[in-house]
Amino acid sequence: MTLKIAITPGEPAGIGPDLVVMLAQQSWPVQLVVCANAEMLKQRAAMLKLPLQLLPYDPAQPAQPQQAGTLSCVDFSTEAAVVAGQLNEANGRYVVETLHYVGEQCMSAEFDAIVTGPVHKGNINKAGIPFSGHTEYFAHLSNTPYVVMMLATEGLRVALATTHIPLAYVAKAITKERLHKVISVLHHDLQTKFAIASPVIYVCGLNPHAGEDGHLGREEIDIISPALEELRLQGMNLIGPLPADTLFQAKYLDHADAVLAMYHDQGLPVLKHKGFGRSVNISLGLPLIRTSVDHGTALDLAGTGKADPGSLFHALEQAIYLAQRAKLSHDR
Ligand SMILES: NC(=O)c1ccc[n+]([C@@H]2O[C@H](COP(=O)([O-])OP(=O)(O)OC[C@H]3O[C@@H](n4cnc5c(N)ncnc54)[C@H](O)[C@@H]3O)[C@@H](O)[C@H]2O)c1
Ligand SMILES: N[C@H](C(=O)O)[C@H](O)COP(=O)(O)O
């Protein structure tokens, strides 16, 4: 059976629409349903001098593999005309409407997975909609209390114990309960989504040198180590807490199926240094499959044809793989 994958290009003034047009230049074994403003996509294709035919999406029709140069499309109205490279907060609501639609449709099994392009979080907030990221948005939409953001590139997976919160709040957010939930989701999804029977998870400390025996912070002694100890009793293979700057040495990573970083910028710079443009952001623990690009809106490149579509291709390929796996295990 042919899968249906929903794609949101994200911020219309950014490179998301360009990348989706580039994606459409080859055929795919799945139906690609882009959920965005159709006129804006056509304009962007014209700017890039690339062919694009948008076929109105009809849920009543059986899914068909996508032919090169075409995309199925659910058309959404923007509030204001889109100018490549120029943010307009009037279009913040439009971006969230596309996310709401694909989230609902994926939960009702109309779509098999969602691939998201980059949004501009600031612009959505300026539109009066509190928004910290897709990960939290889909968690909220699906009533998921603990979602896990994981980015993956060849040879490295990095998951985060906390996502988009100010650094000043991170230490308070690292609780035993959070670590239990996050590590359980990560462990479970490495087994079910990535077929790793007994995942080895390396866990970073929070403080420099993982607290240096309590002299540089006590979270490792009071919270992280006890949480890991309890989870090890459940049979999980957890190494740490280790100082992050030690853990990210290659000799440790060679043995890790995933690294758990305590906060966004502890883990993601390393991942992006290793694989920017070839990495995928994967939401774990949601009742839907969602992958995304590893970069932002790159307003400076919108409409120029210079944006690299590599991460979006990886995100789509990863979503197809995960959706096929889910289908197989469901049909079994
Ligand atoms: N998945 C997402 O929705 C996502 C991810 C990260 C950042 N963002 C958002 O993006 C906005 C801008 O963030 P930023 O400026 O820090 O990062 P950015 O990734 O947009 O840009 C940083 C630099 O990388 C370049 N770049 C980014 N993607 C590229 C690509 N595909 N090909 C070639 N060059 C590329 C840009 O031109 C720029 O020079 C922020 O609002 C942020 O929240 C969204
Ligand atoms: N830090 C994330 C990344 O680099 O991919 C980015 O903010 C996206 O987060 P969401 O997928 O939650 O929007």
XYZ file of C-alpha atoms and ligand atoms in Angstrom:
389
model
C 0.000 0.000 0.000
C 1.298 3.440 -0.911
C 1.992 5.706 2.046
C 0.824 9.306 2.318
C 3.348 11.700 3.831
C 2.302 15.232 4.786
C 4.831 18.022 4.365
C 4.686 21.487 5.922
C 7.193 23.948 4.411
C 6.966 26.074 7.586
C 7.772 29.791 7.511
C 6.680 30.963 4.028
C 9.350 33.682 3.844
C 12.121 31.195 4.600
C 13.768 28.406 2.621
C 11.177 25.751 3.507
C 9.122 26.354 0.313
C 12.298 26.316 -1.844
C 13.348 22.986 -0.377
C 9.912 21.451 -0.916
C 10.000 22.553 -4.567
C 13.437 20.893 -4.869
C 12.084 17.723 -3.270
C 9.353 17.600 -5.897
C 11.879 17.420 -8.744
C 12.226 13.670 -8.354
C 9.624 10.922 -8.125
C 8.902 9.261 -4.784
C 7.403 5.861 -3.907
C 4.914 7.618 -1.588
C 2.282 10.316 -2.061
C 3.591 13.674 -0.879
C 0.881 16.011 0.387
C 2.206 19.508 0.867
C 0.074 21.614 3.198
C 0.774 25.238 2.393
C -0.285 28.230 0.345
C -0.381 26.993 -3.256
C 0.221 30.396 -4.862
C 3.289 30.982 -2.705
C 4.720 27.569 -3.699
C 4.162 28.280 -7.385
C 5.856 31.673 -7.062
C 8.832 30.112 -5.317
C 9.116 27.431 -8.017
C 9.112 30.222 -10.627
C 11.870 32.076 -8.721
C 13.941 28.892 -8.731
C 13.038 28.229 -12.391
C 11.877 24.731 -11.470
C 8.715 23.020 -12.737
C 5.937 22.389 -10.221
C 2.412 21.135 -10.746
C 0.194 21.179 -7.657
C -2.568 18.575 -7.674
C -5.425 19.324 -5.245
C -5.371 16.626 -2.580
C -8.426 14.383 -2.612
C -8.645 12.155 0.488
C -11.193 9.950 -1.288
C -8.641 8.856 -3.905
C -6.256 5.971 -3.162
C -2.677 7.069 -2.523
C -0.411 7.199 -5.586
C 3.380 7.414 -5.790
C 4.428 11.003 -6.490
C 5.558 11.786 -10.022
C 8.546 14.088 -10.546
C 7.550 17.742 -10.896
C 4.290 17.291 -8.979
C 2.998 17.481 -5.419
C -0.408 16.808 -3.948
C -1.507 19.966 -2.177
C -3.870 21.121 0.536
C -4.127 24.863 -0.030
C -3.996 27.219 2.984
C -4.523 30.972 2.821
C -1.906 33.340 4.129
C -3.018 36.599 5.705
C -0.498 38.687 3.802
C 1.357 38.299 0.511
C 4.600 36.374 1.011
C 7.919 38.006 0.162
C 10.868 35.612 0.162
C 13.310 36.610 2.865
C 10.981 39.047 4.661
C 9.171 37.889 7.760
C 5.612 39.090 8.226
C 3.986 38.360 11.558
C 0.590 38.462 9.858
C 1.480 35.004 8.487
C 2.353 33.451 11.847
C -1.158 32.061 12.283
C -1.085 30.455 8.820
C 2.032 28.476 9.774
C 0.380 27.108 12.912
C -2.814 26.276 10.987
C -0.826 24.011 8.660
C 0.729 22.270 11.679
C -2.642 21.852 13.366
C -4.117 20.303 10.227
C -1.315 17.781 9.638
C -1.204 16.855 13.319
C -4.939 16.129 13.449
C -4.920 14.279 10.130
C -1.934 12.163 11.094
C -3.535 11.210 14.398
C -6.661 10.126 12.534
C -4.447 8.025 10.187
C -5.225 10.093 7.071
C -1.455 10.625 6.752
C 1.223 8.111 7.692
C 3.821 10.650 8.773
C 4.643 14.356 8.888
C 7.780 16.023 7.602
C 8.184 19.609 8.750
C 10.208 22.430 7.252
C 11.607 25.190 9.463
C 9.339 27.638 11.237
C 10.331 30.973 12.716
C 9.398 30.641 16.388
C 9.807 34.371 17.021
C 7.465 35.309 14.183
C 4.747 32.951 15.441
C 5.033 34.433 18.941
C 4.857 37.930 17.459
C 1.565 36.860 15.886
C 0.285 36.337 19.436
C 0.561 32.541 19.492
C 2.799 31.130 22.250
C 5.041 28.653 20.429
C 8.379 27.157 21.439
C 8.807 24.479 18.750
C 7.146 21.774 16.658
C 8.126 19.157 19.221
C 6.199 20.848 22.028
C 3.382 21.839 19.678
C 2.664 18.257 18.567
C 3.060 17.036 22.168
C 0.410 19.528 23.267
C -1.891 18.695 20.350
C -1.708 14.977 21.139
C -1.802 15.322 24.947
C 1.621 13.721 25.217
C 3.201 14.666 28.567
C 6.774 13.658 27.677
C 7.943 14.021 24.102
C 11.622 13.571 23.286
C 13.519 15.513 20.631
C 16.245 13.455 19.002
C 18.502 14.495 16.158
C 20.319 11.829 14.188
C 23.125 11.825 11.657
C 25.313 9.002 10.451
C 27.106 7.596 13.501
C 25.420 9.761 16.139
C 22.000 10.174 17.733
C 21.509 12.924 20.317
C 18.335 13.147 22.398
C 17.515 15.978 24.787
C 16.253 15.805 28.368
C 14.921 19.372 28.034
C 14.098 21.198 24.808
C 13.214 24.859 24.269
C 13.419 26.428 27.723
C 15.655 29.235 28.947
C 18.999 28.006 30.245
C 18.160 29.543 33.627
C 15.316 26.988 34.038
C 17.224 23.894 32.970
C 18.629 22.790 36.330
C 15.174 22.899 37.943
C 13.677 20.943 35.038
C 16.137 18.062 35.514
C 14.114 15.936 37.912
C 14.114 12.198 38.524
C 10.602 12.022 37.105
C 11.631 13.782 33.875
C 14.682 11.563 33.445
C 12.600 8.429 34.055
C 10.067 9.449 31.434
C 12.516 10.787 28.836
C 14.895 7.824 29.073
C 11.994 5.359 28.979
C 10.640 6.990 25.802
C 14.106 7.078 24.236
C 14.824 3.451 25.149
C 11.438 2.266 23.908
C 11.657 4.140 20.600
C 15.226 3.000 19.918
C 13.885 -0.542 20.233
C 10.655 -0.150 18.300
C 11.490 2.513 15.704
C 15.165 1.704 15.137
C 15.228 -2.052 15.837
C 17.989 -1.845 18.459
C 17.228 -4.743 20.778
C 19.264 -3.555 23.758
C 20.113 0.128 23.265
C 23.234 1.541 24.888
C 22.481 5.081 26.022
C 25.242 7.434 27.166
C 23.972 10.117 29.532
C 25.629 13.511 29.986
C 25.938 15.198 33.343
C 24.503 18.660 33.775
C 27.449 20.442 35.339
C 31.025 20.862 34.132
C 32.934 17.601 34.747
C 29.596 16.029 35.729
C 29.780 17.955 38.978
C 33.324 16.832 39.922
C 32.124 14.783 42.914
C 29.736 17.515 43.984
C 32.309 20.312 43.974
C 30.890 21.847 40.762
C 27.202 21.064 41.281
C 25.154 18.322 42.939
C 22.530 17.377 40.297
C 24.576 14.342 39.210
C 24.734 12.989 42.788
C 21.237 13.932 43.909
C 19.179 13.384 40.746
C 20.836 11.950 37.643
C 22.785 9.023 39.152
C 19.856 7.783 41.302
C 17.504 8.007 38.309
C 19.912 6.013 36.135
C 20.391 3.450 38.910
C 16.635 2.855 39.133
C 16.318 2.510 35.370
C 19.254 0.077 35.222
C 17.274 -2.161 37.586
C 14.661 -2.292 34.803
C 17.340 -3.705 32.499
C 18.366 -0.565 30.624
C 21.980 -0.221 29.528
C 22.812 3.313 30.662
C 26.320 4.744 30.898
C 26.851 7.915 32.896
C 26.383 10.548 33.963
C 29.617 11.462 32.198
C 31.078 14.922 31.623
C 29.675 16.023 28.259
C 33.079 17.073 26.946
C 34.420 13.605 27.731
C 31.403 11.691 26.480
C 31.481 13.325 23.055
C 34.985 11.964 22.387
C 34.844 9.489 19.521
C 35.998 6.510 21.583
C 32.850 6.760 23.713
C 30.490 7.533 20.845
C 31.618 4.418 18.973
C 29.721 2.390 21.588
C 26.627 4.588 21.961
C 23.298 3.956 20.249
C 22.249 7.366 21.534
C 23.487 10.159 23.756
C 21.129 11.899 26.154
C 22.107 15.559 26.617
C 20.588 17.498 29.469
C 19.820 20.575 27.370
C 19.539 21.823 23.786
C 22.945 23.449 23.348
C 24.829 20.757 25.227
C 24.035 18.181 22.568
C 22.973 19.809 19.308
C 26.132 21.778 18.455
C 28.122 18.534 18.473
C 25.550 16.778 16.291
C 25.390 19.678 13.843
C 29.167 20.013 13.699
C 29.295 16.360 12.697
C 26.386 16.280 10.291
C 24.750 19.628 9.470
C 22.736 19.204 6.295
C 22.686 15.426 6.710
C 20.822 15.242 10.018
C 17.192 14.646 10.867
C 15.146 15.821 13.816
C 12.861 12.994 14.988
C 10.125 13.387 17.604
C 9.937 10.380 19.933
C 7.035 9.389 22.144
C 4.274 10.988 20.050
C 1.276 9.032 18.736
C 2.357 10.102 15.232
C 5.526 9.999 13.148
C 7.192 13.344 12.670
C 10.606 14.159 11.249
C 12.141 17.514 10.395
C 15.131 19.354 9.022
C 18.231 20.181 11.067
C 18.305 23.873 10.168
C 16.305 27.051 10.498
C 14.488 29.371 8.139
C 17.669 30.798 6.509
C 15.844 33.949 5.354
C 19.046 35.089 3.629
C 18.760 32.225 1.126
C 15.010 32.144 0.452
C 14.248 32.330 -3.254
C 17.923 32.206 -4.295
C 18.186 28.511 -5.154
C 21.282 28.289 -2.930
C 19.659 26.444 -0.012
C 20.860 22.874 0.485
C 17.909 20.447 0.490
C 19.987 17.599 1.978
C 18.406 17.586 5.415
C 14.850 17.683 4.023
C 15.636 14.690 1.782
C 16.991 12.822 4.819
C 13.927 13.818 6.854
C 11.601 12.471 4.171
C 13.571 9.246 3.753
C 13.557 8.769 7.536
C 9.800 9.401 7.714
C 9.184 6.841 4.950
C 11.334 4.289 6.778
C 9.549 4.875 10.100
C 6.093 4.797 8.498
C 6.868 1.566 6.648
C 8.118 0.001 9.881
C 5.015 1.121 11.763
C 2.774 -0.261 9.031
C 4.557 -3.605 9.025
C 4.328 -4.018 12.798
C 0.672 -2.943 12.728
C -0.172 -5.436 9.957
C 1.682 -8.276 11.665
N 13.059 22.903 12.426
C 12.798 24.168 12.706
O 11.662 24.616 12.649
C 13.938 25.068 13.084
C 15.217 24.574 13.399
C 16.215 25.455 13.759
C 15.952 26.825 13.802
N 14.708 27.264 13.482
C 14.379 28.702 13.451
O 15.049 29.309 12.357
C 15.178 30.693 12.626
C 16.527 31.179 12.148
O 17.546 30.524 12.886
P 19.107 30.711 12.658
O 19.370 31.940 11.854
O 19.769 30.551 13.957
O 19.541 29.426 11.829
P 19.389 29.061 10.302
O 19.614 27.593 10.216
O 18.156 29.588 9.724
O 20.613 29.813 9.565
C 21.956 29.741 10.020
C 22.904 29.788 8.830
O 22.864 28.553 8.145
C 22.503 28.752 6.785
N 21.596 27.660 6.385
C 20.546 27.177 7.100
N 19.929 26.205 6.431
C 20.598 26.063 5.271
C 20.435 25.205 4.137
N 19.454 24.288 4.062
N 21.316 25.334 3.111
C 22.310 26.237 3.167
N 22.515 27.059 4.215
C 21.666 26.974 5.245
C 21.802 30.109 6.735
O 21.885 30.689 5.466
C 22.548 30.874 7.800
O 23.729 31.402 7.267
C 14.906 30.865 14.124
O 13.680 31.489 14.274
C 14.823 29.445 14.659
O 13.876 29.288 15.674
C 13.703 26.427 13.121
N 16.714 22.895 17.788
C 15.877 22.288 16.839
C 16.675 21.828 15.675
O 17.796 22.256 15.551
O 16.166 21.062 14.881
C 14.871 23.267 16.384
O 14.694 24.267 17.293
C 13.616 22.649 15.930
O 12.795 22.274 16.975
P 11.352 21.757 16.643
O 11.530 20.535 15.785
O 10.748 21.421 17.941
O 10.653 22.865 15.962
